[in-house]
Short mmCIF file of C-alpha atoms in Angstrom, two decimals:
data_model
loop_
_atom_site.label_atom_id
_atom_site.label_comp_id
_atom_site.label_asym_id
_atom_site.label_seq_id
_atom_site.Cartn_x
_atom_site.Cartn_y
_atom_site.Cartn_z
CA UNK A 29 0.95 -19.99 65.09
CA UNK A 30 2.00 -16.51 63.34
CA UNK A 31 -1.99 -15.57 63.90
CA UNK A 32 -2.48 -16.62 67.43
CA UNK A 33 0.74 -14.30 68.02
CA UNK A 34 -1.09 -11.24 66.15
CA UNK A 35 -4.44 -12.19 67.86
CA UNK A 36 -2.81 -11.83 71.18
CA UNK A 37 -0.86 -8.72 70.37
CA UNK A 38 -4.50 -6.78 69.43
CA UNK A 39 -5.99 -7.59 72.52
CA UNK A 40 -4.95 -4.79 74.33
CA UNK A 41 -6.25 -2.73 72.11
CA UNK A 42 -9.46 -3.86 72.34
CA UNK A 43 -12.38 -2.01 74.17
CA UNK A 44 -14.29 -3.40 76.90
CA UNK A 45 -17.96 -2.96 77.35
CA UNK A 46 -17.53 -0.34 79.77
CA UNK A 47 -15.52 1.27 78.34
CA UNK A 48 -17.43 0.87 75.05
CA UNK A 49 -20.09 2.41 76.82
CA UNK A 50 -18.24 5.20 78.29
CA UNK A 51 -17.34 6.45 74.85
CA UNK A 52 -20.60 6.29 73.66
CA UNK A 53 -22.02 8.35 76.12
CA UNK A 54 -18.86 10.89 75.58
CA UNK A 55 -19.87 11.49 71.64
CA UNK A 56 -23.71 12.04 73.21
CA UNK A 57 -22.64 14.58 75.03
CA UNK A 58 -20.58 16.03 72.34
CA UNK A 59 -23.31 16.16 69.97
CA UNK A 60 -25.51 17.30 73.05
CA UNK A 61 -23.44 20.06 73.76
CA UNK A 62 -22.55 21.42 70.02
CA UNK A 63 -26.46 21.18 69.39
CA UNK A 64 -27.26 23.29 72.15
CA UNK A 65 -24.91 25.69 71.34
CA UNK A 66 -25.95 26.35 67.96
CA UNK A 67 -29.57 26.48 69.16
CA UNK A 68 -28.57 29.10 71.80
CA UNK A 69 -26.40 31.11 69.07
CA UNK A 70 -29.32 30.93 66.92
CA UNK A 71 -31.96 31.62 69.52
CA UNK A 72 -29.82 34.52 70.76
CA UNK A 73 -29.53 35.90 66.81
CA UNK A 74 -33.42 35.51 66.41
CA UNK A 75 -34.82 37.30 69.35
CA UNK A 76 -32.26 39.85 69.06
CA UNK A 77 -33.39 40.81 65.62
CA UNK A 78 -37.31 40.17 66.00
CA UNK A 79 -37.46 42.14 69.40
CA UNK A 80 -35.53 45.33 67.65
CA UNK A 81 -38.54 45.27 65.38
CA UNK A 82 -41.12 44.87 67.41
CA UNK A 83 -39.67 47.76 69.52
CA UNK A 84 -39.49 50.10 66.58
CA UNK A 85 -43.08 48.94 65.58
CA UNK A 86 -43.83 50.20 69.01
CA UNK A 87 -42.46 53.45 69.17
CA UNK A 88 -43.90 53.84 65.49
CA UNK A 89 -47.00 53.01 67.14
CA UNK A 90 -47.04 55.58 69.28
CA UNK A 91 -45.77 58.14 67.34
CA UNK A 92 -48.56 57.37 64.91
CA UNK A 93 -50.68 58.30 67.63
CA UNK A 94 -49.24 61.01 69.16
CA UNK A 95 -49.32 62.34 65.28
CA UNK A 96 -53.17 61.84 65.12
CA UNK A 97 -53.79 63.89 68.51
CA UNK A 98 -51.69 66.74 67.25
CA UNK A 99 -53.61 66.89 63.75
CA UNK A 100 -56.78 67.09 66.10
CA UNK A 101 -55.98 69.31 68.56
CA UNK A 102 -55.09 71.57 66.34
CA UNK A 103 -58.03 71.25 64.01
CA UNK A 104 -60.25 71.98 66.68
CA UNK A 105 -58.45 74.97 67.79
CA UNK A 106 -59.03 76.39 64.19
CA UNK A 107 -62.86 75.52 64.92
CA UNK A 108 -62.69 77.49 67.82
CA UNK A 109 -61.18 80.26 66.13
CA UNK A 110 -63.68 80.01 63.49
CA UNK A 111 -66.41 80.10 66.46
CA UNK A 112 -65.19 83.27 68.04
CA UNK A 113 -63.76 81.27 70.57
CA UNK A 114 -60.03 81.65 69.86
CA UNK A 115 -57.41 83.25 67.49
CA UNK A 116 -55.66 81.21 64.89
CA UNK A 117 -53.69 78.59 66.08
CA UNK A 118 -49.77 77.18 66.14
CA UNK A 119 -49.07 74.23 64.72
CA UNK A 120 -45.79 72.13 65.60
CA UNK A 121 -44.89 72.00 61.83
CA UNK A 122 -41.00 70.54 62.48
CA UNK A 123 -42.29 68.11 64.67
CA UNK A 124 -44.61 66.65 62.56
CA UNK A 125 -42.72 66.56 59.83
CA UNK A 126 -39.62 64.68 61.54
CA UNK A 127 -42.38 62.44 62.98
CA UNK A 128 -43.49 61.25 60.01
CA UNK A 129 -39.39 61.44 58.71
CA UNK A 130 -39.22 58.68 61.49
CA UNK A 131 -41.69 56.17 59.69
CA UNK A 132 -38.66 55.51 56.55
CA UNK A 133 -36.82 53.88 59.17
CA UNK A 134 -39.53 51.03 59.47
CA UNK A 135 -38.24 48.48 56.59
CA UNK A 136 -41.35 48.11 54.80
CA UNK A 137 -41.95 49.57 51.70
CA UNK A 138 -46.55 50.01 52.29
CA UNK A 139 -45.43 52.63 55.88
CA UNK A 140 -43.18 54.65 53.76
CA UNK A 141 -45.72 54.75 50.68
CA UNK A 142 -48.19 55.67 53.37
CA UNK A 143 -45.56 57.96 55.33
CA UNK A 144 -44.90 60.02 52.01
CA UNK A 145 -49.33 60.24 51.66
CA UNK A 146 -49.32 61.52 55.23
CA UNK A 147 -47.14 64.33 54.42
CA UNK A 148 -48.43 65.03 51.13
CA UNK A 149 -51.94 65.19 52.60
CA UNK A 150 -50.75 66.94 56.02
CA UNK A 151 -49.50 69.72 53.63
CA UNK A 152 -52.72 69.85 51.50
CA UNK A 153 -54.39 70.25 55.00
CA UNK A 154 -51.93 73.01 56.08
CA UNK A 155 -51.76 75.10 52.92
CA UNK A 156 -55.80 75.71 53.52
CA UNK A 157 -55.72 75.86 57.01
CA UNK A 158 -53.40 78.99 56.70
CA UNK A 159 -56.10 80.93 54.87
CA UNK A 160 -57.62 80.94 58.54
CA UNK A 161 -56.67 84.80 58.92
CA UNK A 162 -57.44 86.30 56.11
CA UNK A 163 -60.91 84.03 56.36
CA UNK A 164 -61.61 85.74 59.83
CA UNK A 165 -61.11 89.83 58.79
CA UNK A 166 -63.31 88.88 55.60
CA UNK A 167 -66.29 90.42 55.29
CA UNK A 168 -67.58 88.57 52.31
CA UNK A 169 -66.31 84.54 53.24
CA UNK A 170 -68.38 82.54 55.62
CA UNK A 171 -65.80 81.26 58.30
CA UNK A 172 -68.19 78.48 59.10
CA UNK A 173 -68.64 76.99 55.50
CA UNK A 174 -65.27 77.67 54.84
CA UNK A 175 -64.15 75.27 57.49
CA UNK A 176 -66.80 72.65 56.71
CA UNK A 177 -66.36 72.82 52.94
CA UNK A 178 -62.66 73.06 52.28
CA UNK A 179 -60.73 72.33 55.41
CA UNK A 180 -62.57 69.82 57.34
CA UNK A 181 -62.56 67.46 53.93
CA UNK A 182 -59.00 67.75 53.88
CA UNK A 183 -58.66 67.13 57.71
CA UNK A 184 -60.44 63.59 57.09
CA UNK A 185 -58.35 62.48 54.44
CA UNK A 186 -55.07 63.08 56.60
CA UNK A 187 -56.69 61.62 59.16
CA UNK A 188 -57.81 58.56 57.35
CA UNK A 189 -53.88 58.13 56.04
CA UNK A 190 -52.66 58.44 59.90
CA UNK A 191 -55.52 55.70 60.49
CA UNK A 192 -54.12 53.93 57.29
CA UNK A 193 -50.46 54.00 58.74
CA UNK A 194 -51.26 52.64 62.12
CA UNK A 195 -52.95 49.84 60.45
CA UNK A 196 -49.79 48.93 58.86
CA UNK A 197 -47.76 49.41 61.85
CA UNK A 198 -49.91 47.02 63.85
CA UNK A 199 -49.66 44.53 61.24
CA UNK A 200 -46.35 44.86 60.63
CA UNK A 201 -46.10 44.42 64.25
CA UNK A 202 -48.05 41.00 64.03
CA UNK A 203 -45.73 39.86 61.60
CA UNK A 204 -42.84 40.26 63.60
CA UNK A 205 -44.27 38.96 66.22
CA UNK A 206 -44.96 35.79 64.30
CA UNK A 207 -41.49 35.70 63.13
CA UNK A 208 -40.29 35.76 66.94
CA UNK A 209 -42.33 32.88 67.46
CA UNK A 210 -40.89 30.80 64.46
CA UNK A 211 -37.57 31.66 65.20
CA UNK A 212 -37.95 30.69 68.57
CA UNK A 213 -39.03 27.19 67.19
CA UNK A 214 -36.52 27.06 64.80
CA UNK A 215 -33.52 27.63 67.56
CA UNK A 216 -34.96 24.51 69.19
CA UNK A 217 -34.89 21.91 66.39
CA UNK A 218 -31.18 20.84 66.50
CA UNK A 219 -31.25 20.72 70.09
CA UNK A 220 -34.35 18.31 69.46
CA UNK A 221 -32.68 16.53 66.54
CA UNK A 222 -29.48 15.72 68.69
CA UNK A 223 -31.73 14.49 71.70
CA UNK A 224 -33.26 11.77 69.59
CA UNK A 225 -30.14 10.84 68.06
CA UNK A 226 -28.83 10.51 71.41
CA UNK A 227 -31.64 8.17 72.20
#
């Protein structure tokens, strides 16, 4: 008798089917919505951080370049000179430097290593390149194998470090390309995860 009473007094509290089924699809969408938030949050983080590097490799890029055509602009101006063609050249010695300043900002320890070798060998190449003048009132130095046997050796190995540099660049460039990619994939997975729950 005492259970009948107790059995009676639960069955309010008892769930129907529908609304059984209501509440079911309620925690879906709860787990459906907190999923996609962290996969947004995490999507957002990601891309954020992978497309500030692949900007910078960019602009490193570039200035890698724009590097290169200054180094042979002016090298040919000095083989002009040494022709007869032209007077010693300028060189836009701040610029260059802060250019290649620029590269330590790249967080990767092979473009600084090869950032410091550009400089080192840019000033090699500069400290001979400034014997240009006294080279051209000589009477006794050959202009011509002067250029060809100590500057124009010294212009190829700066050269091949610029060449060196951009090679890192662009792969460091791929790699952070790659880790866009991942990331991307990895922002996905809970929101994949809580779907198939859901199911």
């Amino acid at each position: 008798m005492f259970l009948k009473k107790v059995q009676k007094s639960l069955i309010p509290f008892r769930l129907t089917m529908k609304a059984k089924f209501t509440l079911s699809l309620l925690s879906i969408v709860a787990i459906l919505l907190v999923s996609s938030a962290i996969s947004v949050f995490e999507y957002s983080r990601m891309s954020g951080y992978a497309s500030a590097r692949v900007e910078q490799n960019l602009k490193s890029i570039d200035l890698a370049g724009e590097l290169a055509g200054m180094c042979d602009r002016y090298n040919l101006a000095v083989l002009s000179a040494v022709g007869g063609e032209a007077r010693a050249p300028e060189f836009g010695d701040d610029a260059f430097r802060q250019g290649c300043e620029s590269f330590r900002n790249v967080d990767s320890e092979q473009i600084s290593a090869l950032a410091d070798s550009v400089m080192y060998s840019y000033a090699a190449y500069m400290m001979v390149s400034k014997e240009l003048d006294s080279v051209l009132e000589s009477d006794f130095i050959d202009s011509r194998n002067w250029y060809f046997e100590r500057l124009q050796p010294r212009f190829n190995r700066l050269n091949s470090y610029i060449s060196d540099l951009t090679g890192a660049l662009y792969a460091d460039l791929l790699d952070n390309s790659r880790d866009f990619d991942s990331g991307f994939y990895r922002s996905i997975i809970p929101g994949v995860v809580a779907t198939m729950a859901g199911i």
